[in-house]
Amino acid sequence: MTGTTPSTSPRATRRAALLAAGAAALAAGCGGNGGGGAGAGGDAAGDGSSPGTPSDTPSRTPSGTPSDTATPDGPAGRELATTDDIPVGGGVVFREEKVVVTQPEQGDFKAFSAICTHQSCLVASVSDGTVDCACHGSRFRITDGSVERGPATRALPAERITVEGNSIRLA
């Protein structure tokens, strides 16, 4: 060794540059709207025509603990949708809130993180009983967020919602 420290060596600098370039490529590939089209509930929040509106089904009762996607300054308590906005057997993706709400059966609402557990892409739609990620094709069951088709290997984390009257809100 010549006495240089890892933090100032040319190798560490190249490594940092390569890591930064890789992270930027990943963010560009998985971030943003991601396209993908509409599912059973549409993608109203991601198409620019109606920001903040749902695109997948909301849940009626709290369906677990909040995932790590929630932020302290997030929209807790804010109305996501009405119960009529969430189709039975389908759902809506709320892109801004990073939440997907589903209604597997009449009056049974569930909520999950809209961040795919494979590579953190935002899921695109809900159709045919699954929450679908357009990045690599993972599909999650609307009943419990479990993986129906990979490459994801972990379920979507449950999110907490409340249903009061006809209003579905983040808990």
CSV table of C-alpha atoms in Angstrom, one decimal:
chain,number,residue,atom,x,y,z
A,1,MET,CA,0.0,0.0,0.0
A,2,THR,CA,1.1,3.5,-0.6
A,3,GLY,CA,-0.5,5.1,2.4
A,4,THR,CA,-3.6,6.5,0.7
A,5,THR,CA,-6.9,6.2,2.5
A,6,PRO,CA,-9.9,4.5,0.9
A,7,SER,CA,-11.9,7.7,1.0
A,8,THR,CA,-9.4,9.6,-1.2
A,9,SER,CA,-8.1,6.8,-3.4
A,10,PRO,CA,-9.1,6.9,-7.1
A,11,ARG,CA,-10.7,3.5,-6.7
A,12,ALA,CA,-13.2,4.7,-4.1
A,13,THR,CA,-14.0,7.7,-6.2
A,14,ARG,CA,-14.8,5.5,-9.3
A,15,ARG,CA,-16.8,3.2,-7.1
A,16,ALA,CA,-18.9,6.1,-5.8
A,17,ALA,CA,-19.4,7.4,-9.3
A,18,LEU,CA,-20.5,4.0,-10.6
A,19,LEU,CA,-22.9,3.5,-7.6
A,20,ALA,CA,-24.4,7.0,-8.1
A,21,ALA,CA,-24.9,6.3,-11.9
A,22,GLY,CA,-26.5,2.9,-11.1
A,23,ALA,CA,-28.9,4.5,-8.6
A,24,ALA,CA,-29.8,7.3,-11.0
A,25,ALA,CA,-30.6,4.7,-13.7
A,26,LEU,CA,-32.7,2.7,-11.3
A,27,ALA,CA,-34.6,5.8,-10.2
A,28,ALA,CA,-35.2,6.7,-13.9
A,29,GLY,CA,-36.4,3.2,-14.7
A,30,CYS,CA,-38.7,2.8,-11.7
A,31,GLY,CA,-39.8,6.3,-10.8
A,32,GLY,CA,-42.3,8.7,-12.2
A,33,ASN,CA,-45.6,7.8,-13.6
A,34,GLY,CA,-44.3,4.6,-15.2
A,35,GLY,CA,-47.2,4.4,-17.7
A,36,GLY,CA,-48.9,1.1,-17.5
A,37,GLY,CA,-52.5,2.0,-18.3
A,38,ALA,CA,-55.6,1.6,-16.2
A,39,GLY,CA,-56.9,-1.5,-14.4
A,40,ALA,CA,-60.3,-2.4,-13.1
A,41,GLY,CA,-60.5,0.9,-11.3
A,42,GLY,CA,-58.5,2.9,-13.8
A,43,ASP,CA,-55.5,5.0,-13.0
A,44,ALA,CA,-57.2,8.3,-12.4
A,45,ALA,CA,-54.4,9.6,-10.1
A,46,GLY,CA,-51.6,9.0,-12.5
A,47,ASP,CA,-52.9,10.3,-15.8
A,48,GLY,CA,-52.8,13.9,-15.0
A,49,SER,CA,-56.6,14.4,-15.6
A,50,SER,CA,-57.7,14.1,-11.9
A,51,PRO,CA,-54.8,14.3,-9.4
A,52,GLY,CA,-55.4,12.8,-6.0
A,53,THR,CA,-58.3,10.6,-7.2
A,54,PRO,CA,-58.1,6.8,-6.7
A,55,SER,CA,-57.1,4.3,-9.4
A,56,ASP,CA,-57.7,1.1,-7.5
A,57,THR,CA,-60.0,-0.2,-4.7
A,58,PRO,CA,-59.9,1.1,-1.1
A,59,SER,CA,-60.4,-0.9,2.0
A,60,ARG,CA,-63.3,-0.6,4.5
A,61,THR,CA,-61.6,-1.5,7.8
A,62,PRO,CA,-58.0,-1.2,9.0
A,63,SER,CA,-56.1,-4.0,7.3
A,64,GLY,CA,-52.9,-4.2,9.3
A,65,THR,CA,-50.1,-1.9,10.4
A,66,PRO,CA,-48.7,1.0,8.3
A,67,SER,CA,-45.8,0.1,6.2
A,68,ASP,CA,-42.6,2.1,6.1
A,69,THR,CA,-43.9,4.1,3.1
A,70,ALA,CA,-46.0,6.3,5.3
A,71,THR,CA,-44.4,9.6,6.3
A,72,PRO,CA,-45.0,11.7,9.5
A,73,ASP,CA,-46.1,14.6,7.3
A,74,GLY,CA,-48.1,12.4,5.0
A,75,PRO,CA,-51.8,12.7,4.3
A,76,ALA,CA,-53.1,10.7,7.3
A,77,GLY,CA,-56.8,11.2,7.8
A,78,ARG,CA,-57.3,12.6,4.3
A,79,GLU,CA,-60.1,11.2,2.3
A,80,LEU,CA,-58.8,8.9,-0.4
A,81,ALA,CA,-62.1,8.0,-2.1
A,82,THR,CA,-65.7,7.1,-1.5
A,83,THR,CA,-66.8,3.5,-1.2
A,84,ASP,CA,-68.5,3.8,-4.6
A,85,ASP,CA,-65.1,4.7,-6.2
A,86,ILE,CA,-63.7,1.2,-5.5
A,87,PRO,CA,-65.0,-1.5,-7.7
A,88,VAL,CA,-66.0,-4.9,-6.2
A,89,GLY,CA,-63.3,-7.4,-7.2
A,90,GLY,CA,-60.9,-4.6,-8.1
A,91,GLY,CA,-59.2,-1.6,-6.7
A,92,VAL,CA,-57.6,1.8,-7.1
A,93,VAL,CA,-54.0,2.9,-7.0
A,94,PHE,CA,-53.5,6.3,-5.3
A,95,ARG,CA,-50.2,7.3,-6.8
A,96,GLU,CA,-49.6,10.4,-4.7
A,97,GLU,CA,-50.3,8.6,-1.4
A,98,LYS,CA,-48.5,5.4,-2.6
A,99,VAL,CA,-51.4,3.3,-1.4
A,100,VAL,CA,-53.7,0.8,-3.3
A,101,VAL,CA,-57.2,0.2,-1.9
A,102,THR,CA,-59.1,-2.9,-2.9
A,103,GLN,CA,-62.6,-4.3,-2.4
A,104,PRO,CA,-62.3,-8.1,-2.8
A,105,GLU,CA,-66.0,-8.6,-1.9
A,106,GLN,CA,-68.8,-6.2,-1.5
A,107,GLY,CA,-68.2,-4.0,1.6
A,108,ASP,CA,-64.7,-5.6,2.4
A,109,PHE,CA,-62.1,-2.9,1.8
A,110,LYS,CA,-58.3,-3.5,2.1
A,111,ALA,CA,-55.3,-1.2,1.7
A,112,PHE,CA,-51.7,-2.0,0.8
A,113,SER,CA,-48.5,-0.1,0.0
A,114,ALA,CA,-48.4,0.7,-3.7
A,115,ILE,CA,-44.6,0.2,-3.7
A,116,CYS,CA,-43.7,-3.2,-5.3
A,117,THR,CA,-41.5,-5.3,-3.0
A,118,HIS,CA,-39.4,-6.4,-5.9
A,119,GLN,CA,-37.5,-3.2,-6.9
A,120,SER,CA,-39.7,-0.5,-5.3
A,121,CYS,CA,-41.5,0.6,-8.5
A,122,LEU,CA,-45.0,2.1,-8.0
A,123,VAL,CA,-47.7,-0.5,-8.9
A,124,ALA,CA,-49.6,0.5,-12.0
A,125,SER,CA,-53.1,-0.9,-11.9
A,126,VAL,CA,-55.6,-3.4,-10.4
A,127,SER,CA,-57.2,-6.0,-12.7
A,128,ASP,CA,-58.4,-9.6,-12.6
A,129,GLY,CA,-58.1,-9.8,-8.8
A,130,THR,CA,-54.5,-8.6,-8.7
A,131,VAL,CA,-52.5,-5.5,-8.1
A,132,ASP,CA,-50.1,-5.3,-11.0
A,133,CYS,CA,-46.6,-3.9,-11.3
A,134,ALA,CA,-45.7,-2.9,-14.8
A,135,CYS,CA,-41.9,-2.7,-14.2
A,136,HIS,CA,-41.2,-6.5,-14.1
A,137,GLY,CA,-44.7,-8.1,-14.1
A,138,SER,CA,-45.2,-8.9,-10.4
A,139,ARG,CA,-48.8,-9.4,-9.3
A,140,PHE,CA,-50.3,-9.3,-5.8
A,141,ARG,CA,-53.6,-10.7,-4.6
A,142,ILE,CA,-56.2,-8.0,-3.8
A,143,THR,CA,-57.4,-10.0,-0.8
A,144,ASP,CA,-54.2,-9.9,1.2
A,145,GLY,CA,-51.4,-8.4,-0.8
A,146,SER,CA,-49.6,-11.8,-1.2
A,147,VAL,CA,-47.6,-12.6,-4.3
A,148,GLU,CA,-49.5,-14.3,-7.1
A,149,ARG,CA,-46.7,-14.0,-9.6
A,150,GLY,CA,-43.1,-12.9,-9.2
A,151,PRO,CA,-40.4,-11.8,-9.5
A,152,ALA,CA,-41.5,-10.2,-6.2
A,153,THR,CA,-41.1,-12.7,-3.3
A,154,ARG,CA,-42.7,-10.6,-0.5
A,155,ALA,CA,-46.3,-9.4,-0.1
A,156,LEU,CA,-47.3,-5.8,-0.3
A,157,PRO,CA,-47.3,-4.4,3.3
A,158,ALA,CA,-50.8,-3.6,4.6
A,159,GLU,CA,-51.8,0.0,5.1
A,160,ARG,CA,-54.3,1.3,7.6
A,161,ILE,CA,-57.5,2.9,6.4
A,162,THR,CA,-60.9,3.6,8.0
A,163,VAL,CA,-64.3,3.6,6.4
A,164,GLU,CA,-66.9,6.0,7.9
A,165,GLY,CA,-70.1,6.1,6.1
A,166,ASN,CA,-69.2,6.4,2.4
A,167,SER,CA,-65.7,7.8,3.1
A,168,ILE,CA,-62.4,5.9,2.9
A,169,ARG,CA,-59.5,7.6,4.7
A,170,LEU,CA,-55.9,6.8,5.6
A,171,ALA,CA,-55.8,6.0,9.3
